[in-house]
Amino acid sequence: MSKLPDFEGLAMFGKVAEEGSFAGAATAMGVSVATVSRAVTRLEERLGGRLFNRTSRRLSLTDYGRSLAERATKIYTDAADAEDFARETSRRPRGLIKLAVPLSFGTRWVAPLLPEFFRAYPDIAIDLHASDARADLIGEGFDAALRIAAMEDSSLVARLIAPMRRFLVAAPDYLSLRGRPQHPRDLGAHPCLSYAIRNRRDVWHFTHERSGEECSITPTGMLRATSVEILLPTILAGTAITEVPEFIATEYFRSGQLEPVLPDWNMPSGGLYFVTPTTRARPAKVSVLADFLTSRLAVAQWRSEPHIGKKSPRARRR
């Protein structure tokens, strides 16, 4: 005999005892009388005792059935309450969300939005993991993640929030001192900072926006790091060249602290995505977070000037 209790049989027996008839229990539960009868008979065989005295006109509990009825009814009631709670929770935005975000993007663009989100959804809490290392959503139990990438086919569900470009950048002082590269091959004569979080060394791929010419180079320089925030001080000091995502580049283009390098050459673009393990039975708390972040980040300031990062006035004068 299975060690797993016959929850269905116990629940149906409890409902029959409460309603006083198989037909009444079947109607209350939305099943057939035959289904209820089979469940109770199966439970009696499992327990080794009769639960009801049955005649053509009357149904009554045996002493044995009476001793079990209250507990069985509680099993049914507790299960119904649990389902009601689960349905309500899935519909109402409340509970804890475990969210992974890229470190720099999370600091600059997600964290400032959280006060507004918590005012709108006071019953939601967020466990925010900010790291440039890619989180394993399923293996690490994340509810969702923001990712900046060219999404590959996977079992994950990705919702595009906004396109995201990448730019090769340097400080104006660096370009004045070392000269402005005209072709990706020229980068071999320049210190180029790169990222250390990828499984293999960085390779920068370029495509000329008019001719379609393609070129790839391997950057070499005095610093590799796991975060663009670590690279920025060296770049801003006029020491080297590096690639940065649009959400960072735009800020420094506007202030004149950085300029685009090789503006006629495009680096592979990706997008900002809200990623979840699945859309099936997605809790309301995750859905409202996805909608909130999409509505705010799709029109964020770094996207307000699509032309920025091409040729700055300073670059055109050279």
PDB file of C-alpha atoms in Angstrom:
ATOM      1  CA  MET A   1       0.000   0.000   0.000  1.00  0.00           C
ATOM      2  CA  SER A   2       1.246   3.459  -0.848  1.00  0.00           C
ATOM      3  CA  LYS A   3       2.515   5.503   2.092  1.00  0.00           C
ATOM      4  CA  LEU A   4       0.992   8.607   0.529  1.00  0.00           C
ATOM      5  CA  PRO A   5      -2.377   9.297   2.203  1.00  0.00           C
ATOM      6  CA  ASP A   6      -5.454   9.162  -0.004  1.00  0.00           C
ATOM      7  CA  PHE A   7      -6.134  12.887   0.183  1.00  0.00           C
ATOM      8  CA  GLU A   8      -8.817  12.777  -2.492  1.00  0.00           C
ATOM      9  CA  GLY A   9     -10.659   9.946  -0.766  1.00  0.00           C
ATOM     10  CA  LEU A  10     -10.449  11.639   2.627  1.00  0.00           C
ATOM     11  CA  ALA A  11     -11.607  14.986   1.225  1.00  0.00           C
ATOM     12  CA  MET A  12     -14.541  13.443  -0.612  1.00  0.00           C
ATOM     13  CA  PHE A  13     -15.518  11.370   2.417  1.00  0.00           C
ATOM     14  CA  GLY A  14     -15.431  14.529   4.556  1.00  0.00           C
ATOM     15  CA  LYS A  15     -17.651  16.367   2.084  1.00  0.00           C
ATOM     16  CA  VAL A  16     -20.163  13.504   1.971  1.00  0.00           C
ATOM     17  CA  ALA A  17     -20.276  13.482   5.756  1.00  0.00           C
ATOM     18  CA  GLU A  18     -20.842  17.256   5.749  1.00  0.00           C
ATOM     19  CA  GLU A  19     -23.544  17.224   3.055  1.00  0.00           C
ATOM     20  CA  GLY A  20     -25.247  14.039   4.255  1.00  0.00           C
ATOM     21  CA  SER A  21     -25.421  12.511   0.767  1.00  0.00           C
ATOM     22  CA  PHE A  22     -23.252  11.463  -2.149  1.00  0.00           C
ATOM     23  CA  ALA A  23     -25.315  13.567  -4.535  1.00  0.00           C
ATOM     24  CA  GLY A  24     -24.991  16.692  -2.383  1.00  0.00           C
ATOM     25  CA  ALA A  25     -21.225  16.224  -2.094  1.00  0.00           C
ATOM     26  CA  ALA A  26     -20.898  15.599  -5.843  1.00  0.00           C
ATOM     27  CA  THR A  27     -22.818  18.802  -6.625  1.00  0.00           C
ATOM     28  CA  ALA A  28     -20.752  20.852  -4.157  1.00  0.00           C
ATOM     29  CA  MET A  29     -17.499  19.570  -5.615  1.00  0.00           C
ATOM     30  CA  GLY A  30     -18.543  19.685  -9.260  1.00  0.00           C
ATOM     31  CA  VAL A  31     -17.932  15.983  -9.930  1.00  0.00           C
ATOM     32  CA  SER A  32     -20.126  12.983 -10.630  1.00  0.00           C
ATOM     33  CA  VAL A  33     -21.802  10.873  -7.959  1.00  0.00           C
ATOM     34  CA  ALA A  34     -19.931   7.855  -9.330  1.00  0.00           C
ATOM     35  CA  THR A  35     -16.597   9.618  -8.765  1.00  0.00           C
ATOM     36  CA  VAL A  36     -17.473  10.330  -5.137  1.00  0.00           C
ATOM     37  CA  SER A  37     -18.730   6.807  -4.571  1.00  0.00           C
ATOM     38  CA  ARG A  38     -15.581   5.246  -6.012  1.00  0.00           C
ATOM     39  CA  ALA A  39     -13.360   7.486  -3.877  1.00  0.00           C
ATOM     40  CA  VAL A  40     -15.195   6.593  -0.662  1.00  0.00           C
ATOM     41  CA  THR A  41     -15.193   2.871  -1.505  1.00  0.00           C
ATOM     42  CA  ARG A  42     -11.467   3.029  -2.263  1.00  0.00           C
ATOM     43  CA  LEU A  43     -10.854   4.773   1.081  1.00  0.00           C
ATOM     44  CA  GLU A  44     -12.882   2.144   2.965  1.00  0.00           C
ATOM     45  CA  GLU A  45     -10.837  -0.632   1.357  1.00  0.00           C
ATOM     46  CA  ARG A  46      -7.620   1.154   2.205  1.00  0.00           C
ATOM     47  CA  LEU A  47      -8.607   1.760   5.830  1.00  0.00           C
ATOM     48  CA  GLY A  48     -10.243  -1.640   6.330  1.00  0.00           C
ATOM     49  CA  GLY A  49     -13.549  -0.410   7.747  1.00  0.00           C
ATOM     50  CA  ARG A  50     -16.981   0.851   6.655  1.00  0.00           C
ATOM     51  CA  LEU A  51     -17.506   4.579   6.869  1.00  0.00           C
ATOM     52  CA  PHE A  52     -21.215   4.712   5.999  1.00  0.00           C
ATOM     53  CA  ASN A  53     -24.292   2.564   6.465  1.00  0.00           C
ATOM     54  CA  ARG A  54     -26.052   2.752   3.103  1.00  0.00           C
ATOM     55  CA  THR A  55     -29.674   1.929   2.301  1.00  0.00           C
ATOM     56  CA  SER A  56     -31.740   2.930  -0.718  1.00  0.00           C
ATOM     57  CA  ARG A  57     -33.211   5.873   1.224  1.00  0.00           C
ATOM     58  CA  ARG A  58     -30.718   6.713   3.899  1.00  0.00           C
ATOM     59  CA  LEU A  59     -27.026   7.329   4.417  1.00  0.00           C
ATOM     60  CA  SER A  60     -25.547   7.463   7.903  1.00  0.00           C
ATOM     61  CA  LEU A  61     -22.076   7.414   9.369  1.00  0.00           C
ATOM     62  CA  THR A  62     -20.863   4.326  11.160  1.00  0.00           C
ATOM     63  CA  ASP A  63     -19.193   4.820  14.524  1.00  0.00           C
ATOM     64  CA  TYR A  64     -15.896   4.296  12.741  1.00  0.00           C
ATOM     65  CA  GLY A  65     -16.824   6.878  10.082  1.00  0.00           C
ATOM     66  CA  ARG A  66     -18.006   9.342  12.743  1.00  0.00           C
ATOM     67  CA  SER A  67     -14.604   9.153  14.473  1.00  0.00           C
ATOM     68  CA  LEU A  68     -12.882  10.115  11.203  1.00  0.00           C
ATOM     69  CA  ALA A  69     -15.379  12.576   9.711  1.00  0.00           C
ATOM     70  CA  GLU A  70     -14.261  15.734  11.523  1.00  0.00           C
ATOM     71  CA  ARG A  71     -10.623  15.252  10.505  1.00  0.00           C
ATOM     72  CA  ALA A  72     -11.568  14.407   6.930  1.00  0.00           C
ATOM     73  CA  THR A  73     -13.775  17.495   6.677  1.00  0.00           C
ATOM     74  CA  LYS A  74     -10.866  19.609   7.918  1.00  0.00           C
ATOM     75  CA  ILE A  75      -8.645  18.155   5.193  1.00  0.00           C
ATOM     76  CA  TYR A  76     -11.167  19.263   2.577  1.00  0.00           C
ATOM     77  CA  THR A  77     -11.559  22.718   4.133  1.00  0.00           C
ATOM     78  CA  ASP A  78      -7.815  23.268   4.497  1.00  0.00           C
ATOM     79  CA  ALA A  79      -7.193  22.210   0.902  1.00  0.00           C
ATOM     80  CA  ALA A  80      -9.920  24.530  -0.377  1.00  0.00           C
ATOM     81  CA  ASP A  81      -8.509  27.401   1.692  1.00  0.00           C
ATOM     82  CA  ALA A  82      -5.012  26.708   0.344  1.00  0.00           C
ATOM     83  CA  GLU A  83      -6.247  26.828  -3.244  1.00  0.00           C
ATOM     84  CA  ASP A  84      -8.182  30.037  -2.616  1.00  0.00           C
ATOM     85  CA  PHE A  85      -5.070  31.615  -1.108  1.00  0.00           C
ATOM     86  CA  ALA A  86      -2.928  30.478  -4.042  1.00  0.00           C
ATOM     87  CA  ARG A  87      -5.394  31.883  -6.581  1.00  0.00           C
ATOM     88  CA  GLU A  88      -5.600  35.186  -4.737  1.00  0.00           C
ATOM     89  CA  THR A  89      -1.827  35.414  -4.480  1.00  0.00           C
ATOM     90  CA  SER A  90      -1.377  34.708  -8.191  1.00  0.00           C
ATOM     91  CA  ARG A  91      -3.859  37.468  -9.049  1.00  0.00           C
ATOM     92  CA  ARG A  92      -2.716  40.084  -6.538  1.00  0.00           C
ATOM     93  CA  PRO A  93       0.729  41.647  -6.905  1.00  0.00           C
ATOM     94  CA  ARG A  94       2.354  40.763  -3.615  1.00  0.00           C
ATOM     95  CA  GLY A  95       5.246  38.722  -2.284  1.00  0.00           C
ATOM     96  CA  LEU A  96       9.009  38.534  -2.812  1.00  0.00           C
ATOM     97  CA  ILE A  97      10.645  38.816  -6.256  1.00  0.00           C
ATOM     98  CA  LYS A  98      14.197  37.570  -6.720  1.00  0.00           C
ATOM     99  CA  LEU A  99      15.587  39.766  -9.504  1.00  0.00           C
ATOM    100  CA  ALA A 100      19.023  39.744 -11.183  1.00  0.00           C
ATOM    101  CA  VAL A 101      20.341  42.868 -12.945  1.00  0.00           C
ATOM    102  CA  PRO A 102      23.676  43.941 -14.472  1.00  0.00           C
ATOM    103  CA  LEU A 103      25.708  45.833 -11.871  1.00  0.00           C
ATOM    104  CA  SER A 104      26.173  49.166 -13.632  1.00  0.00           C
ATOM    105  CA  PHE A 105      22.721  49.227 -15.186  1.00  0.00           C
ATOM    106  CA  GLY A 106      21.070  48.257 -11.914  1.00  0.00           C
ATOM    107  CA  THR A 107      22.888  51.004 -10.039  1.00  0.00           C
ATOM    108  CA  ARG A 108      22.287  53.728 -12.603  1.00  0.00           C
ATOM    109  CA  TRP A 109      18.811  52.935 -13.920  1.00  0.00           C
ATOM    110  CA  VAL A 110      16.955  50.332 -11.839  1.00  0.00           C
ATOM    111  CA  ALA A 111      17.687  51.453  -8.274  1.00  0.00           C
ATOM    112  CA  PRO A 112      16.366  55.012  -8.860  1.00  0.00           C
ATOM    113  CA  LEU A 113      13.034  53.557 -10.048  1.00  0.00           C
ATOM    114  CA  LEU A 114      12.440  51.373  -6.997  1.00  0.00           C
ATOM    115  CA  PRO A 115      10.921  54.027  -4.672  1.00  0.00           C
ATOM    116  CA  GLU A 116       8.186  54.699  -7.228  1.00  0.00           C
ATOM    117  CA  PHE A 117       7.594  50.963  -7.697  1.00  0.00           C
ATOM    118  CA  PHE A 118       7.297  50.322  -3.954  1.00  0.00           C
ATOM    119  CA  ARG A 119       4.842  53.206  -3.573  1.00  0.00           C
ATOM    120  CA  ALA A 120       2.683  51.658  -6.285  1.00  0.00           C
ATOM    121  CA  TYR A 121       3.015  48.082  -4.975  1.00  0.00           C
ATOM    122  CA  PRO A 122       3.583  48.187  -1.206  1.00  0.00           C
ATOM    123  CA  ASP A 123       2.965  44.433  -0.824  1.00  0.00           C
ATOM    124  CA  ILE A 124       5.903  43.496  -3.071  1.00  0.00           C
ATOM    125  CA  ALA A 125       9.497  43.097  -1.880  1.00  0.00           C
ATOM    126  CA  ILE A 126      12.510  42.669  -4.170  1.00  0.00           C
ATOM    127  CA  ASP A 127      15.625  40.634  -3.513  1.00  0.00           C
ATOM    128  CA  LEU A 128      17.922  42.437  -5.969  1.00  0.00           C
ATOM    129  CA  HIS A 129      21.139  40.756  -7.119  1.00  0.00           C
ATOM    130  CA  ALA A 130      23.362  43.182  -9.043  1.00  0.00           C
ATOM    131  CA  SER A 131      26.257  41.558 -10.863  1.00  0.00           C
ATOM    132  CA  ASP A 132      27.780  41.561 -14.336  1.00  0.00           C
ATOM    133  CA  ALA A 133      28.092  37.771 -14.120  1.00  0.00           C
ATOM    134  CA  ARG A 134      25.129  36.129 -15.837  1.00  0.00           C
ATOM    135  CA  ALA A 135      22.770  34.568 -13.312  1.00  0.00           C
ATOM    136  CA  ASP A 136      21.367  31.076 -13.792  1.00  0.00           C
ATOM    137  CA  LEU A 137      17.679  31.923 -13.449  1.00  0.00           C
ATOM    138  CA  ILE A 138      16.456  28.372 -13.062  1.00  0.00           C
ATOM    139  CA  GLY A 139      19.393  26.920 -11.132  1.00  0.00           C
ATOM    140  CA  GLU A 140      19.601  29.854  -8.699  1.00  0.00           C
ATOM    141  CA  GLY A 141      15.862  30.296  -8.274  1.00  0.00           C
ATOM    142  CA  PHE A 142      15.436  33.754  -9.782  1.00  0.00           C
ATOM    143  CA  ASP A 143      11.962  34.968 -10.695  1.00  0.00           C
ATOM    144  CA  ALA A 144      13.294  37.316 -13.373  1.00  0.00           C
ATOM    145  CA  ALA A 145      16.321  39.170 -14.684  1.00  0.00           C
ATOM    146  CA  LEU A 146      17.219  42.200 -16.747  1.00  0.00           C
ATOM    147  CA  ARG A 147      19.775  41.317 -19.397  1.00  0.00           C
ATOM    148  CA  ILE A 148      21.670  43.406 -21.910  1.00  0.00           C
ATOM    149  CA  ALA A 149      22.573  41.041 -24.708  1.00  0.00           C
ATOM    150  CA  ALA A 150      21.832  39.675 -28.121  1.00  0.00           C
ATOM    151  CA  MET A 151      19.459  37.009 -26.852  1.00  0.00           C
ATOM    152  CA  GLU A 152      20.105  33.494 -28.059  1.00  0.00           C
ATOM    153  CA  ASP A 153      17.470  30.807 -28.377  1.00  0.00           C
ATOM    154  CA  SER A 154      16.890  29.253 -24.976  1.00  0.00           C
ATOM    155  CA  SER A 155      14.210  27.918 -22.688  1.00  0.00           C
ATOM    156  CA  LEU A 156      13.900  31.377 -21.127  1.00  0.00           C
ATOM    157  CA  VAL A 157      11.241  33.879 -22.129  1.00  0.00           C
ATOM    158  CA  ALA A 158      12.668  37.282 -23.080  1.00  0.00           C
ATOM    159  CA  ARG A 159      10.660  40.485 -23.436  1.00  0.00           C
ATOM    160  CA  LEU A 160      12.465  43.250 -25.332  1.00  0.00           C
ATOM    161  CA  ILE A 161      12.337  46.553 -23.479  1.00  0.00           C
ATOM    162  CA  ALA A 162      14.615  48.599 -25.723  1.00  0.00           C
ATOM    163  CA  PRO A 163      17.437  48.191 -28.253  1.00  0.00           C
ATOM    164  CA  MET A 164      20.884  48.748 -26.759  1.00  0.00           C
ATOM    165  CA  ARG A 165      23.894  49.882 -28.803  1.00  0.00           C
ATOM    166  CA  ARG A 166      27.571  49.662 -27.878  1.00  0.00           C
ATOM    167  CA  PHE A 167      30.160  52.342 -28.562  1.00  0.00           C
ATOM    168  CA  LEU A 168      33.916  52.494 -28.734  1.00  0.00           C
ATOM    169  CA  VAL A 169      34.951  55.543 -26.678  1.00  0.00           C
ATOM    170  CA  ALA A 170      37.914  57.593 -25.508  1.00  0.00           C
ATOM    171  CA  ALA A 171      38.478  60.873 -23.689  1.00  0.00           C
ATOM    172  CA  PRO A 172      39.129  63.974 -25.845  1.00  0.00           C
ATOM    173  CA  ASP A 173      42.574  64.389 -24.243  1.00  0.00           C
ATOM    174  CA  TYR A 174      43.517  60.862 -25.270  1.00  0.00           C
ATOM    175  CA  LEU A 175      42.494  61.468 -28.880  1.00  0.00           C
ATOM    176  CA  SER A 176      44.372  64.787 -28.939  1.00  0.00           C
ATOM    177  CA  LEU A 177      47.522  63.109 -27.673  1.00  0.00           C
ATOM    178  CA  ARG A 178      47.420  59.744 -29.443  1.00  0.00           C
ATOM    179  CA  GLY A 179      45.391  60.546 -32.540  1.00  0.00           C
ATOM    180  CA  ARG A 180      42.044  59.255 -33.736  1.00  0.00           C
ATOM    181  CA  PRO A 181      41.928  55.696 -35.227  1.00  0.00           C
ATOM    182  CA  GLN A 182      40.426  55.661 -38.727  1.00  0.00           C
ATOM    183  CA  HIS A 183      40.030  51.893 -39.115  1.00  0.00           C
ATOM    184  CA  PRO A 184      39.588  49.056 -36.569  1.00  0.00           C
ATOM    185  CA  ARG A 185      43.030  47.776 -37.571  1.00  0.00           C
ATOM    186  CA  ASP A 186      44.502  51.004 -36.163  1.00  0.00           C
ATOM    187  CA  LEU A 187      43.437  49.927 -32.676  1.00  0.00           C
ATOM    188  CA  GLY A 188      46.445  47.601 -32.526  1.00  0.00           C
ATOM    189  CA  ALA A 189      48.577  50.679 -31.805  1.00  0.00           C
ATOM    190  CA  HIS A 190      46.319  51.800 -28.920  1.00  0.00           C
ATOM    191  CA  PRO A 191      45.768  50.467 -25.384  1.00  0.00           C
ATOM    192  CA  CYS A 192      42.243  49.030 -25.312  1.00  0.00           C
ATOM    193  CA  LEU A 193      40.614  47.991 -22.059  1.00  0.00           C
ATOM    194  CA  SER A 194      38.369  44.932 -22.025  1.00  0.00           C
ATOM    195  CA  TYR A 195      36.124  42.801 -19.835  1.00  0.00           C
ATOM    196  CA  ALA A 196      37.300  39.831 -17.794  1.00  0.00           C
ATOM    197  CA  ILE A 197      33.982  38.113 -17.158  1.00  0.00           C
ATOM    198  CA  ARG A 198      33.708  36.274 -20.466  1.00  0.00           C
ATOM    199  CA  ASN A 199      34.887  32.720 -20.902  1.00  0.00           C
ATOM    200  CA  ARG A 200      37.304  33.720 -23.638  1.00  0.00           C
ATOM    201  CA  ARG A 201      39.190  36.880 -24.410  1.00  0.00           C
ATOM    202  CA  ASP A 202      37.232  39.713 -25.919  1.00  0.00           C
ATOM    203  CA  VAL A 203      37.022  40.075 -29.669  1.00  0.00           C
ATOM    204  CA  TRP A 204      35.623  43.346 -30.967  1.00  0.00           C
ATOM    205  CA  HIS A 205      33.606  43.016 -34.168  1.00  0.00           C
ATOM    206  CA  PHE A 206      32.978  45.998 -36.417  1.00  0.00           C
ATOM    207  CA  THR A 207      30.856  46.584 -39.524  1.00  0.00           C
ATOM    208  CA  HIS A 208      31.211  49.724 -41.610  1.00  0.00           C
ATOM    209  CA  GLU A 209      27.791  51.330 -41.789  1.00  0.00           C
ATOM    210  CA  ARG A 210      28.055  52.294 -45.474  1.00  0.00           C
ATOM    211  CA  SER A 211      30.321  49.776 -47.194  1.00  0.00           C
ATOM    212  CA  GLY A 212      29.402  46.780 -45.039  1.00  0.00           C
ATOM    213  CA  GLU A 213      33.085  45.915 -44.560  1.00  0.00           C
ATOM    214  CA  GLU A 214      33.670  43.733 -41.504  1.00  0.00           C
ATOM    215  CA  CYS A 215      36.697  43.676 -39.245  1.00  0.00           C
ATOM    216  CA  SER A 216      37.493  41.999 -35.917  1.00  0.00           C
ATOM    217  CA  ILE A 217      40.288  42.806 -33.486  1.00  0.00           C
ATOM    218  CA  THR A 218      41.398  41.494 -30.107  1.00  0.00           C
ATOM    219  CA  PRO A 219      41.820  44.401 -27.659  1.00  0.00           C
ATOM    220  CA  THR A 220      44.969  44.546 -25.557  1.00  0.00           C
ATOM    221  CA  GLY A 221      45.685  47.007 -22.787  1.00  0.00           C
ATOM    222  CA  MET A 222      46.821  47.535 -19.235  1.00  0.00           C
ATOM    223  CA  LEU A 223      43.499  46.679 -17.566  1.00  0.00           C
ATOM    224  CA  ARG A 224      40.784  44.062 -17.765  1.00  0.00           C
ATOM    225  CA  ALA A 225      37.893  44.136 -15.292  1.00  0.00           C
ATOM    226  CA  THR A 226      34.585  42.511 -14.490  1.00  0.00           C
ATOM    227  CA  SER A 227      32.673  45.804 -14.597  1.00  0.00           C
ATOM    228  CA  VAL A 228      32.652  48.848 -16.842  1.00  0.00           C
ATOM    229  CA  GLU A 229      32.612  50.994 -13.686  1.00  0.00           C
ATOM    230  CA  ILE A 230      36.167  49.835 -12.975  1.00  0.00           C
ATOM    231  CA  LEU A 231      37.302  50.703 -16.500  1.00  0.00           C
ATOM    232  CA  LEU A 232      35.748  54.188 -16.589  1.00  0.00           C
ATOM    233  CA  PRO A 233      38.240  56.099 -14.384  1.00  0.00           C
ATOM    234  CA  THR A 234      41.155  54.983 -16.575  1.00  0.00           C
ATOM    235  CA  ILE A 235      39.234  55.917 -19.730  1.00  0.00           C
ATOM    236  CA  LEU A 236      38.123  59.303 -18.367  1.00  0.00           C
ATOM    237  CA  ALA A 237      41.725  60.033 -17.361  1.00  0.00           C
ATOM    238  CA  GLY A 238      42.692  59.871 -21.045  1.00  0.00           C
ATOM    239  CA  THR A 239      44.729  56.686 -20.821  1.00  0.00           C
ATOM    240  CA  ALA A 240      43.032  54.200 -23.158  1.00  0.00           C
ATOM    241  CA  ILE A 241      40.077  53.226 -25.346  1.00  0.00           C
ATOM    242  CA  THR A 242      37.247  50.849 -24.441  1.00  0.00           C
ATOM    243  CA  GLU A 243      33.718  49.793 -25.407  1.00  0.00           C
ATOM    244  CA  VAL A 244      30.759  50.856 -23.287  1.00  0.00           C
ATOM    245  CA  PRO A 245      27.007  50.237 -23.513  1.00  0.00           C
ATOM    246  CA  GLU A 246      24.693  52.985 -24.686  1.00  0.00           C
ATOM    247  CA  PHE A 247      23.200  53.651 -21.245  1.00  0.00           C
ATOM    248  CA  ILE A 248      26.651  54.784 -20.066  1.00  0.00           C
ATOM    249  CA  ALA A 249      28.041  56.261 -23.282  1.00  0.00           C
ATOM    250  CA  THR A 250      25.186  58.730 -23.767  1.00  0.00           C
ATOM    251  CA  GLU A 251      25.808  60.421 -20.429  1.00  0.00           C
ATOM    252  CA  TYR A 252      29.487  61.056 -21.170  1.00  0.00           C
ATOM    253  CA  PHE A 253      28.879  62.088 -24.776  1.00  0.00           C
ATOM    254  CA  ARG A 254      26.527  64.800 -23.566  1.00  0.00           C
ATOM    255  CA  SER A 255      29.011  66.079 -20.990  1.00  0.00           C
ATOM    256  CA  GLY A 256      31.891  65.981 -23.484  1.00  0.00           C
ATOM    257  CA  GLN A 257      33.982  63.737 -21.218  1.00  0.00           C
ATOM    258  CA  LEU A 258      34.041  60.978 -23.825  1.00  0.00           C
ATOM    259  CA  GLU A 259      33.857  60.900 -27.612  1.00  0.00           C
ATOM    260  CA  PRO A 260      32.971  58.116 -30.017  1.00  0.00           C
ATOM    261  CA  VAL A 261      35.872  56.372 -31.706  1.00  0.00           C
ATOM    262  CA  LEU A 262      35.342  54.985 -35.215  1.00  0.00           C
ATOM    263  CA  PRO A 263      31.799  56.473 -35.420  1.00  0.00           C
ATOM    264  CA  ASP A 264      31.308  55.096 -38.943  1.00  0.00           C
ATOM    265  CA  TRP A 265      31.862  51.541 -37.693  1.00  0.00           C
ATOM    266  CA  ASN A 266      29.102  49.777 -35.806  1.00  0.00           C
ATOM    267  CA  MET A 267      29.650  47.246 -33.051  1.00  0.00           C
ATOM    268  CA  PRO A 268      27.084  44.445 -32.644  1.00  0.00           C
ATOM    269  CA  SER A 269      23.923  45.725 -31.018  1.00  0.00           C
ATOM    270  CA  GLY A 270      21.736  43.882 -28.577  1.00  0.00           C
ATOM    271  CA  GLY A 271      18.829  44.813 -26.423  1.00  0.00           C
ATOM    272  CA  LEU A 272      17.640  45.293 -22.884  1.00  0.00           C
ATOM    273  CA  TYR A 273      15.404  42.341 -22.015  1.00  0.00           C
ATOM    274  CA  PHE A 274      13.161  41.346 -19.122  1.00  0.00           C
ATOM    275  CA  VAL A 275      13.780  37.620 -18.838  1.00  0.00           C
ATOM    276  CA  THR A 276      11.779  34.992 -16.951  1.00  0.00           C
ATOM    277  CA  PRO A 277      11.955  31.201 -16.779  1.00  0.00           C
ATOM    278  CA  THR A 278       8.458  30.886 -18.265  1.00  0.00           C
ATOM    279  CA  THR A 279       5.266  32.854 -18.951  1.00  0.00           C
ATOM    280  CA  ARG A 280       3.025  29.973 -17.875  1.00  0.00           C
ATOM    281  CA  ALA A 281       1.281  30.779 -14.592  1.00  0.00           C
ATOM    282  CA  ARG A 282       3.488  33.854 -14.102  1.00  0.00           C
ATOM    283  CA  PRO A 283       2.631  35.440 -10.719  1.00  0.00           C
ATOM    284  CA  ALA A 284       1.024  38.849 -10.754  1.00  0.00           C
ATOM    285  CA  LYS A 285       3.994  40.302  -8.841  1.00  0.00           C
ATOM    286  CA  VAL A 286       6.358  39.435 -11.715  1.00  0.00           C
ATOM    287  CA  SER A 287       3.935  40.683 -14.377  1.00  0.00           C
ATOM    288  CA  VAL A 288       3.531  44.106 -12.750  1.00  0.00           C
ATOM    289  CA  LEU A 289       7.304  44.442 -12.325  1.00  0.00           C
ATOM    290  CA  ALA A 290       7.816  43.604 -16.010  1.00  0.00           C
ATOM    291  CA  ASP A 291       5.198  46.167 -17.056  1.00  0.00           C
ATOM    292  CA  PHE A 292       6.606  48.832 -14.724  1.00  0.00           C
ATOM    293  CA  LEU A 293      10.223  48.449 -15.827  1.00  0.00           C
ATOM    294  CA  THR A 294       9.243  48.285 -19.494  1.00  0.00           C
ATOM    295  CA  SER A 295       7.168  51.462 -19.280  1.00  0.00           C
ATOM    296  CA  ARG A 296       9.973  53.401 -17.574  1.00  0.00           C
ATOM    297  CA  LEU A 297      13.074  52.032 -19.277  1.00  0.00           C
ATOM    298  CA  ALA A 298      11.704  52.000 -22.840  1.00  0.00           C
ATOM    299  CA  VAL A 299      11.682  55.822 -22.713  1.00  0.00           C
ATOM    300  CA  ALA A 300      14.730  56.334 -20.476  1.00  0.00           C
ATOM    301  CA  GLN A 301      16.975  59.332 -21.096  1.00  0.00           C
ATOM    302  CA  TRP A 302      19.755  57.384 -22.755  1.00  0.00           C
ATOM    303  CA  ARG A 303      17.300  56.622 -25.595  1.00  0.00           C
ATOM    304  CA  SER A 304      16.059  60.193 -26.080  1.00  0.00           C
ATOM    305  CA  GLU A 305      18.732  61.088 -28.659  1.00  0.00           C
ATOM    306  CA  PRO A 306      19.140  58.213 -31.151  1.00  0.00           C
ATOM    307  CA  HIS A 307      21.715  60.209 -33.150  1.00  0.00           C
ATOM    308  CA  ILE A 308      24.049  60.717 -30.228  1.00  0.00           C
ATOM    309  CA  GLY A 309      27.328  58.889 -30.431  1.00  0.00           C
ATOM    310  CA  LYS A 310      27.810  59.369 -34.139  1.00  0.00           C
ATOM    311  CA  LYS A 311      30.161  62.262 -34.829  1.00  0.00           C
ATOM    312  CA  SER A 312      30.407  64.834 -32.082  1.00  0.00           C
ATOM    313  CA  PRO A 313      31.156  68.470 -32.981  1.00  0.00           C
ATOM    314  CA  ARG A 314      34.643  67.999 -31.597  1.00  0.00           C
ATOM    315  CA  ALA A 315      35.154  64.926 -33.774  1.00  0.00           C
ATOM    316  CA  ARG A 316      33.977  66.687 -36.926  1.00  0.00           C
ATOM    317  CA  ARG A 317      36.499  69.492 -36.471  1.00  0.00           C
ATOM    318  CA  ARG A 318      39.393  67.030 -36.510  1.00  0.00           C
TER     319      ARG A 318
END
